[in-house]
Short mmCIF file of C-alpha atoms and ligand atoms in Angstrom, two decimals:
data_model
loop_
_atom_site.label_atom_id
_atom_site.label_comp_id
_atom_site.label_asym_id
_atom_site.label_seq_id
_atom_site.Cartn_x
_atom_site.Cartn_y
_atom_site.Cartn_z
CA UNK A 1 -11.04 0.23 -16.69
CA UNK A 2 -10.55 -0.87 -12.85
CA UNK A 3 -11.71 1.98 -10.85
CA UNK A 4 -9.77 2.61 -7.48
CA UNK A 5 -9.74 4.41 -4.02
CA UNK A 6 -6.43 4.68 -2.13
CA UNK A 7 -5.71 4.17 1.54
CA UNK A 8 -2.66 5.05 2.32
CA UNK A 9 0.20 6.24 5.21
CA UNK A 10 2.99 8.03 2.74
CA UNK A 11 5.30 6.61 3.15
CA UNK A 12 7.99 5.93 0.71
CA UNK A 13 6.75 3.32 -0.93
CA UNK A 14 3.19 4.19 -0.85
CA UNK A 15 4.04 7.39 -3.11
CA UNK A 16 6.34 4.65 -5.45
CA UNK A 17 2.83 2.37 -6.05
CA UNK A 18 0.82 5.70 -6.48
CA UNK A 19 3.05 7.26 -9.44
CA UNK A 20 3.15 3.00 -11.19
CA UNK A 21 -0.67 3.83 -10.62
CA UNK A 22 -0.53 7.18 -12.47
CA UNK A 23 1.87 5.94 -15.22
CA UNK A 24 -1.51 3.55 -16.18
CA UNK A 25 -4.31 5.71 -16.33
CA UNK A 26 -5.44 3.95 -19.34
CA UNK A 27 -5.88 1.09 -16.84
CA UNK A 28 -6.77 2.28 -13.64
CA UNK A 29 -8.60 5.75 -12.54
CA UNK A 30 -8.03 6.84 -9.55
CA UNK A 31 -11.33 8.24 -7.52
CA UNK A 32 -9.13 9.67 -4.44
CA UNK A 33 -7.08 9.16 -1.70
CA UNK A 34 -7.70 8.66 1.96
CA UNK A 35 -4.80 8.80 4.45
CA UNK A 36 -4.15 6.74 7.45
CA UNK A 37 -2.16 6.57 10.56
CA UNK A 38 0.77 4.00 10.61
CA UNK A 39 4.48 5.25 9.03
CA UNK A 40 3.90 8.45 10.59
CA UNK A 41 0.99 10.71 12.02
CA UNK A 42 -2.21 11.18 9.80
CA UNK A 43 -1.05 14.74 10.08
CA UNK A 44 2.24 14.36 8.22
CA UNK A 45 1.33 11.45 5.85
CA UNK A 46 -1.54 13.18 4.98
CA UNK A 47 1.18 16.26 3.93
CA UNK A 48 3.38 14.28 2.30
CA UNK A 49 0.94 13.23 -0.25
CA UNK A 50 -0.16 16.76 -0.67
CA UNK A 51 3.19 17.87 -1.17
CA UNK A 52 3.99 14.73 -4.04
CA UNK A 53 0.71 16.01 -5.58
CA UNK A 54 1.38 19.43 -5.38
CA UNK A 55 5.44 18.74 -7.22
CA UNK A 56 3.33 16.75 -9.85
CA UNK A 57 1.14 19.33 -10.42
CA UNK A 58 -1.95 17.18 -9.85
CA UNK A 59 -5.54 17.59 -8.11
CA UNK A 60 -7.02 15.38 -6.41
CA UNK A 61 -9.58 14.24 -3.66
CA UNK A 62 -7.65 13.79 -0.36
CA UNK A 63 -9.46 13.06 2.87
CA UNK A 64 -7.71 12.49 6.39
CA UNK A 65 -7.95 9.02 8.19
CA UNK A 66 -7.62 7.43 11.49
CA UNK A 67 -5.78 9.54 13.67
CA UNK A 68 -4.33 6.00 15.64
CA UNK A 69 -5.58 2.31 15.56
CA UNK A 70 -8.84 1.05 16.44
CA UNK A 71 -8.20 0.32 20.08
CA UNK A 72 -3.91 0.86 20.52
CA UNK A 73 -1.81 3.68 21.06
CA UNK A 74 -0.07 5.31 17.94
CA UNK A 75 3.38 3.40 16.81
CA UNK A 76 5.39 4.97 14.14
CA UNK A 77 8.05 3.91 12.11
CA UNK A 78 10.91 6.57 12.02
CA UNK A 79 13.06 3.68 11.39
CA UNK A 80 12.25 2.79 7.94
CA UNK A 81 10.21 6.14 6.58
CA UNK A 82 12.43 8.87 9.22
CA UNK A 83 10.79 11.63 11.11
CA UNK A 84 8.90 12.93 8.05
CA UNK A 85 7.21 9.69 7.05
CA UNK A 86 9.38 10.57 3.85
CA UNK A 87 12.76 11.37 4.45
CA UNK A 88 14.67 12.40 1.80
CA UNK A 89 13.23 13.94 -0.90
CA UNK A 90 12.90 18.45 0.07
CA UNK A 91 10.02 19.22 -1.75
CA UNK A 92 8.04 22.46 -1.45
CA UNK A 93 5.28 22.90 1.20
CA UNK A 94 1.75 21.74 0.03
CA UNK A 95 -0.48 24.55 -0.68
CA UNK A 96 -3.09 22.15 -1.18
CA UNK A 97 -5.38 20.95 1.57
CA UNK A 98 -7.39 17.67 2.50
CA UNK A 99 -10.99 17.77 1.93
CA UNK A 100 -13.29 18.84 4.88
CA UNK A 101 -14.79 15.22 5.15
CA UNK A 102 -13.14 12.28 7.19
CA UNK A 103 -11.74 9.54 5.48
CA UNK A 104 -14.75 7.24 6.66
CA UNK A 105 -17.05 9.30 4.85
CA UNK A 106 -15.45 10.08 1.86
CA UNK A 107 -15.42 6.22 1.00
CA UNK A 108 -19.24 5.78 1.83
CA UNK A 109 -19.67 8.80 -0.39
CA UNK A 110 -17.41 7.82 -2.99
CA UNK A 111 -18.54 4.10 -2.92
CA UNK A 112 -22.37 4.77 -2.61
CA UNK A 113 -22.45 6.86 -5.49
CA UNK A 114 -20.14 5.07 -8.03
CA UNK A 115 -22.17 3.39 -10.60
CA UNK A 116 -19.27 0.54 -11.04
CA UNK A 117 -18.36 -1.97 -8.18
CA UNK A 118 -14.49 -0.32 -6.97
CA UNK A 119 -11.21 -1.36 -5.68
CA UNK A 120 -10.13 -0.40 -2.16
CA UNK A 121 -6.05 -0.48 -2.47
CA UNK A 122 -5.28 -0.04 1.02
CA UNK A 123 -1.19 0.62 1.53
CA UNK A 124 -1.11 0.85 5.28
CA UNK A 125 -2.70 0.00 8.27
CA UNK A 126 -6.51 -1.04 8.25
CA UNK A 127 -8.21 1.37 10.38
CA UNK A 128 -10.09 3.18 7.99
CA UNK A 129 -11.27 0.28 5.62
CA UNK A 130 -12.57 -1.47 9.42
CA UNK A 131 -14.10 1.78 10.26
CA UNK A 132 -15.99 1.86 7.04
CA UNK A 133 -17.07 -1.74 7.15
CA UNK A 134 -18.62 -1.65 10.96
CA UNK A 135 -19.93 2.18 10.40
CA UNK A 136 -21.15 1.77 6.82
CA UNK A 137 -22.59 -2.39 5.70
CA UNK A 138 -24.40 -0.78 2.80
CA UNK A 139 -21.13 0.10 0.76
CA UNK A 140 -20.24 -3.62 0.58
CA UNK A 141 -22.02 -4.27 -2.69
CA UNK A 142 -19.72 -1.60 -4.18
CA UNK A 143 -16.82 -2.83 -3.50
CA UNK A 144 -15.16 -5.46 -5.72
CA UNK A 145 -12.74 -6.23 -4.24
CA UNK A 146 -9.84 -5.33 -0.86
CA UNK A 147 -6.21 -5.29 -2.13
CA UNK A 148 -4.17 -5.26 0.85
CA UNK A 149 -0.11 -4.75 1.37
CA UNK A 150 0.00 -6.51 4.59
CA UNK A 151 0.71 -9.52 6.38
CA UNK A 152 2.56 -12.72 5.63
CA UNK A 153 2.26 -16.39 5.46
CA UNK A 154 5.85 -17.44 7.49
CA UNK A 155 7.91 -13.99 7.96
CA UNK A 156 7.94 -10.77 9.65
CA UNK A 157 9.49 -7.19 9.35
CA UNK A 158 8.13 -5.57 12.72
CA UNK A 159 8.11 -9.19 14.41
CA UNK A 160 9.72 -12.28 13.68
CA UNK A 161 6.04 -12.84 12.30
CA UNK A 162 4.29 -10.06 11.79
CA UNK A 163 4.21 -7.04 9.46
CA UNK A 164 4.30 -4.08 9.81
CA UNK A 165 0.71 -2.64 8.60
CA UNK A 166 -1.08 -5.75 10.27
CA UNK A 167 0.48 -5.31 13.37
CA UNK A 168 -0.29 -2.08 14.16
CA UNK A 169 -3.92 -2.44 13.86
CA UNK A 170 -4.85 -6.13 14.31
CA UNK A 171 -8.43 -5.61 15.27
CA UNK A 172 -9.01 -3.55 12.56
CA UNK A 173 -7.40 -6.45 10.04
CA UNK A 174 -9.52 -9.26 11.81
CA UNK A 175 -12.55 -6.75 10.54
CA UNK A 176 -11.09 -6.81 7.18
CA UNK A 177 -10.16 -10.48 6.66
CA UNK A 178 -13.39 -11.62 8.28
CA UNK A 179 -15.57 -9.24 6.20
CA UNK A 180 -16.34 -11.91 3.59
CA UNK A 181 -14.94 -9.14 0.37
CA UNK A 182 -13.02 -10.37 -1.73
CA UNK A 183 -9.20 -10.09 -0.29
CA UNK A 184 -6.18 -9.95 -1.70
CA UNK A 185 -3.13 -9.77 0.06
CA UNK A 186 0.26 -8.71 -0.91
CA UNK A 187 2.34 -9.81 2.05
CA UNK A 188 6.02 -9.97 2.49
CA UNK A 189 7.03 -12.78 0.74
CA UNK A 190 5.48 -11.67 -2.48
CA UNK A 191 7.44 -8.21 -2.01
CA UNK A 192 10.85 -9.55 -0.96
CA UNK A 193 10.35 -11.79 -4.48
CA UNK A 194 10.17 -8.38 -6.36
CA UNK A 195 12.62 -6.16 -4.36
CA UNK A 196 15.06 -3.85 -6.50
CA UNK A 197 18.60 -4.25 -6.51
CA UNK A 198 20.19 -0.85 -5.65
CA UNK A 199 22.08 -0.80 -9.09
CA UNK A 200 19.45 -1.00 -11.07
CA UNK A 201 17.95 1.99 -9.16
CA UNK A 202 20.58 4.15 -10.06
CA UNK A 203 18.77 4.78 -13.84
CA UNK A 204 16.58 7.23 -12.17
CA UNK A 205 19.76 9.94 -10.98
CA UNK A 206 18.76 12.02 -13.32
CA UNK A 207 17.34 15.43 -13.60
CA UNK A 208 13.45 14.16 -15.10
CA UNK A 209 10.88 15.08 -12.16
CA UNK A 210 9.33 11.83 -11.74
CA UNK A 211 12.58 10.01 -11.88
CA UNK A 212 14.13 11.82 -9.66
CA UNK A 213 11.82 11.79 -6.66
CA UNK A 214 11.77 7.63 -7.13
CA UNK A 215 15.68 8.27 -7.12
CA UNK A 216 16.00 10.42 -3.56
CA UNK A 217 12.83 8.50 -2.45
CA UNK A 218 14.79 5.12 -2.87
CA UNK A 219 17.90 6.67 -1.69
CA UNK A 220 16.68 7.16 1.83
CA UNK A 221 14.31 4.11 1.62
CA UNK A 222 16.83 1.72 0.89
CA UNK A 223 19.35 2.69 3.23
CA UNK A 224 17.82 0.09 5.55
CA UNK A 225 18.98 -3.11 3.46
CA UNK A 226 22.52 -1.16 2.88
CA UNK A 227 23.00 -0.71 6.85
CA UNK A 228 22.40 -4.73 7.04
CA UNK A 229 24.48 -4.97 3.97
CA UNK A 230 21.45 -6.10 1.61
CA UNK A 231 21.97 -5.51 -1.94
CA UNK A 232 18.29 -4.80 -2.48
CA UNK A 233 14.92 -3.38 -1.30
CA UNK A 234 11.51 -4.31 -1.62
CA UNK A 235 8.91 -1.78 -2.43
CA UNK A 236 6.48 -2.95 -0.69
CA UNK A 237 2.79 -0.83 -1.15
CA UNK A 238 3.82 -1.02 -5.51
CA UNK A 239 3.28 -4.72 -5.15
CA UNK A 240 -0.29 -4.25 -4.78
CA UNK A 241 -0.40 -1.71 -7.86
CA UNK A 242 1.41 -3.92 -10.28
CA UNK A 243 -0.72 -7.15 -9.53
CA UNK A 244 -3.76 -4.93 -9.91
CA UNK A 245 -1.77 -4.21 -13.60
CA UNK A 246 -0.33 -7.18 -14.59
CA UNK A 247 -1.40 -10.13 -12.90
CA UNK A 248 0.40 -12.90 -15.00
CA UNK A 249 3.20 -12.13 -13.42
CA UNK A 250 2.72 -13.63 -10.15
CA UNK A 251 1.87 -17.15 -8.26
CA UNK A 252 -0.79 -16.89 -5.92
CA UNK A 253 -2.61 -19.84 -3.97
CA UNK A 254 -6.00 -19.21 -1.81
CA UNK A 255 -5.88 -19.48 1.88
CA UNK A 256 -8.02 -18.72 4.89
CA UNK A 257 -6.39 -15.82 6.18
CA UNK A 258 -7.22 -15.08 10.40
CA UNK A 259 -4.90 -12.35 11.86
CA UNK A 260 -3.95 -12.56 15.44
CA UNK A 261 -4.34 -10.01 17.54
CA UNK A 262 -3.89 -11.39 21.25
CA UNK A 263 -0.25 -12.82 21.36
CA UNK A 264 2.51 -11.59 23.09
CA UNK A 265 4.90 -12.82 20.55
CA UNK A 266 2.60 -12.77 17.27
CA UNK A 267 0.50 -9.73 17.51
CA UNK A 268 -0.22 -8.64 13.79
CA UNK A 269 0.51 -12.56 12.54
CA UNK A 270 -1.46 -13.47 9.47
CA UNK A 271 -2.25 -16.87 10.18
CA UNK A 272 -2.95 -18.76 7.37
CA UNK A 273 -4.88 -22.55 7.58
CA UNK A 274 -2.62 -24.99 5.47
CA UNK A 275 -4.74 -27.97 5.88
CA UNK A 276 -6.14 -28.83 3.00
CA UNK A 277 -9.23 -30.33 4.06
CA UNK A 278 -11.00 -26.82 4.91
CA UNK A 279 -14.40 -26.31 2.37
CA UNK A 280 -13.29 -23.72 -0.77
CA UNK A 281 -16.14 -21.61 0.34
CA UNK A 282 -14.07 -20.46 3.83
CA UNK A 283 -10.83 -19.51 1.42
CA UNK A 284 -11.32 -15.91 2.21
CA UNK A 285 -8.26 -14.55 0.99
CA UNK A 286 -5.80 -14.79 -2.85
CA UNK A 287 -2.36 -14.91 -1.44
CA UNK A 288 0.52 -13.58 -3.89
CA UNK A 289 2.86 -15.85 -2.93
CA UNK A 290 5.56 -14.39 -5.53
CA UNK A 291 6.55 -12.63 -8.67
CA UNK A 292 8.72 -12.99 -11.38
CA UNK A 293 11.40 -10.22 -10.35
CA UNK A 294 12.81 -9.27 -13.87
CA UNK A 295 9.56 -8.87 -15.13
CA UNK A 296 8.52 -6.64 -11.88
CA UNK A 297 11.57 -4.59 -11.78
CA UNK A 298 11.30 -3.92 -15.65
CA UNK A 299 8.00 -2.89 -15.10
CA UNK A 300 8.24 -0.63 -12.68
CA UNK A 301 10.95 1.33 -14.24
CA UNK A 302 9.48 1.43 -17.28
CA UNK A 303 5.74 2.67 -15.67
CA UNK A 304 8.33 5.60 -13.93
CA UNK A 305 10.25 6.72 -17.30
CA UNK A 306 6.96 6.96 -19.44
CA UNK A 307 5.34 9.15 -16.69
CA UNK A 308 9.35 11.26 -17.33
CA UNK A 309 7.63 11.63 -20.70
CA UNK A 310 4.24 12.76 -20.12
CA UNK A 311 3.23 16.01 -18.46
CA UNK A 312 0.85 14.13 -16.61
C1 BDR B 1 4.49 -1.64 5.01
O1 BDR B 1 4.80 -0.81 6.13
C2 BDR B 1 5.27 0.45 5.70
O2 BDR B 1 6.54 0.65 6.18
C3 BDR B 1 5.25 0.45 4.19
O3 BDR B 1 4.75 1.68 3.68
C4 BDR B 1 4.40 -0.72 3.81
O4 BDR B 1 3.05 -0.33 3.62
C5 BDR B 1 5.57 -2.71 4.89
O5 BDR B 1 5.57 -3.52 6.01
CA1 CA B 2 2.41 2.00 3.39
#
C-alpha cells in the first residue's frame, strides 16, 4: 500500500487526479491534503476542495498552504481554472473547515510520525514542499519519494518553455529539484500524450455523482482546447496519480533536472542536461516522457465509473 500526502491548488484537474486516487484505495491511502497558492488564492482552492469533499461526503485532513510564492507576487490563472479556481461545477458551500495548522506543519507532523517512508504528490506550485524542506531537514528520511506535475523537457503552457506550476514559483522548484529526494516529474509532454478527446468525455453526462462532476468539471476545463479548436485536453495533475497506479504504462528516461529561475524569457524552464556523459549519481530526476493514451484514457474512466458504484 503506497501511502500519500497531497499538495494541491484545486483546480480542475487536481480534483480529477484526487477522485482516480479515491477510486484505488486498495492501492493508495491518502493521509491528507495541503493546499497551495497557484490556480487561484489559497483561500478559494482551499474551498473548492472542501466543497468536492463535502458533495462526496468524505472527511478528511485539510491544511492551508502558501498564501503566494516564495519570493513573487501572486499570479493566477482565471484563464484556464475561471474566477473560482473551478468554474463550472455549482456545488453547495463547504461546511467543512481546514485544520487550524499551516500546511508546513501538517507535513512535518504527518511525515515525522508515519511509521512508513510517504509520497508527497504535489499538483501545483512548490511552495509548500520548499517550505518544508528548508524549515524542516529531519522529515527527509520519511519521504520516499516527490511526484511532481510540473515542468517540461522542450514545451511550455504559460511560456513558450515553461509551465505553469514551475513558473510561478521557480525558487521554490530549484529547492525541490536540488533536494537530492527522489523526483519524479510529470511534465507536459507526458500529459499532452494522455489528453482526452472530448467525445470520449461525453460517457460521464449522466446523472451518477462522481460522473457527473468529472462531466461539468471537463466541460469548463476543456473549453480551452475547443476555443483553439483542439479536439482534446490533457488532465494534467491525474498524470501523476495514474503513474503512481500503473506505471507500465509509461516511458520514462532519467535526467538532471535544474529549473531556471532568472530569465526573462524562460522563467519556470525545466532545464534538463542531455549530454550523456554526466555521472548516473547527478540524475536527480525520472522523467515520464509519455504514456500509452488508450490505456490512460481507459483507465481513467474506468477508476471514475467504479467510484459511480461505490458509496465511497
Ligand atoms: C498545471 O497548472 C494548473 O493549471 C493545473 O492544475 C496543473 O497543475 C498545468 O500546467
Ligand atoms: Ca494543479
Amino acid at each position: 500500500m503506497q501511502q500519500i500526502l497531497i499538495d494541491c491548488d484545486p483546480g480542475h484537474d487536481d480534483i480529477i487526479a484526487i477522485l482516480v486516487a479515491l477510486a484505488h484505495q486498495d492501492q493508495i491511502e491518502i493521509l491528507g491534503f495541503t493546499t497551495v497558492a497557484g490556480n487561484q488564492t489559497v483561500d478559494k482552492v482551499t474551498n473548492n476542495l472542501l466543497k468536492v469533499l463535502d458533495y462526496l461526503g468524505l472527511r478528511y485532513d485539510v491544511a492551508k498552504g502558501a498564501r503566494q510564492p516564495l519570493r513573487r507576487p501572486l499570479e493566477v490563472q482565471p484563464l484556464a481554472h475561471g474566477e473560482s479556481g473551478m468554474d463550472g461545477p455549482l456545488l453547495p458551500e463547504a461546511k467543512s473547515h481546514p485544520l487550524a495548522i499551516s500546511a508546513v506543519e501538517y507535513l512535518r507532523h504527518k511525515l515525522l510520525n508515519s511509521t512508513n517512508k510517504v509520497t508527497l504528490v504535489a499538483l501545483g506550485p512548490l511552495t509548500n514542499i520548499a517550505l518544508l524542506l528548508t524549515l524542516h531537514p529531519e522529515v527527509r528520511p520519511k519521504i520516499e519519494k516527490i511526484a511532481i506535475m510540473g515542468g517540461s523537457l522542450d514545451s511550455g503552457n504559460i511560456l513558450p518553455r515553461a509551465e505553469f506550476n514551475i513558473y510561478h514559483d521557480p525558487e521554490a522548484a530549484k529547492i525541490v529539484f536540488s533536494s537530492g529526494i527522489r523526483i519524479i516529474m510529470s511534465g507536459l509532454e507526458v500529459c499532452y500524450s494522455g489528453s482526452v478527446t472530448h467525445d470520449r468525455l461525453e460517457i460521464f453526462n449522466n446523472d451518477h455523482k462522481v460522473s457527473r462532476l468529472v462531466y461539468e468539471l471537463m466541460d469548463f476545463f476543456s473549453q480551452y482546447s475547443k476555443q483553439r479548436n483542439i479536439n482534446s485536453s490533457p488532465i494534467f495533475d491525474m498524470t501523476v496519480i495514474i503513474h503512481l497506479l500503473k506505471p507500465e504504462i509509461f516511458k520514462s528516461k532519467l535526467y538532471y533536472i535544474d529549473v531556471e529561475t532568472e530569465g526573462a524569457l524562460c522563467r519556470g524552464m525545466t532545464v534538463a542536461e542531455k549530454r550523456e556523459s554526466l555521472p548516473f549519481d547527478r540524475l536527480n530526476t525520472e522523467v515520464l516522457l509519455s504514456v500509452d493514451n488508450k490505456e490512460f484514457v481507459d483507465y481513467f474512466i474506468e477508476s471514475i465509473q467504479s467510484l459511480d458504484k461505490t458509496s465511497l
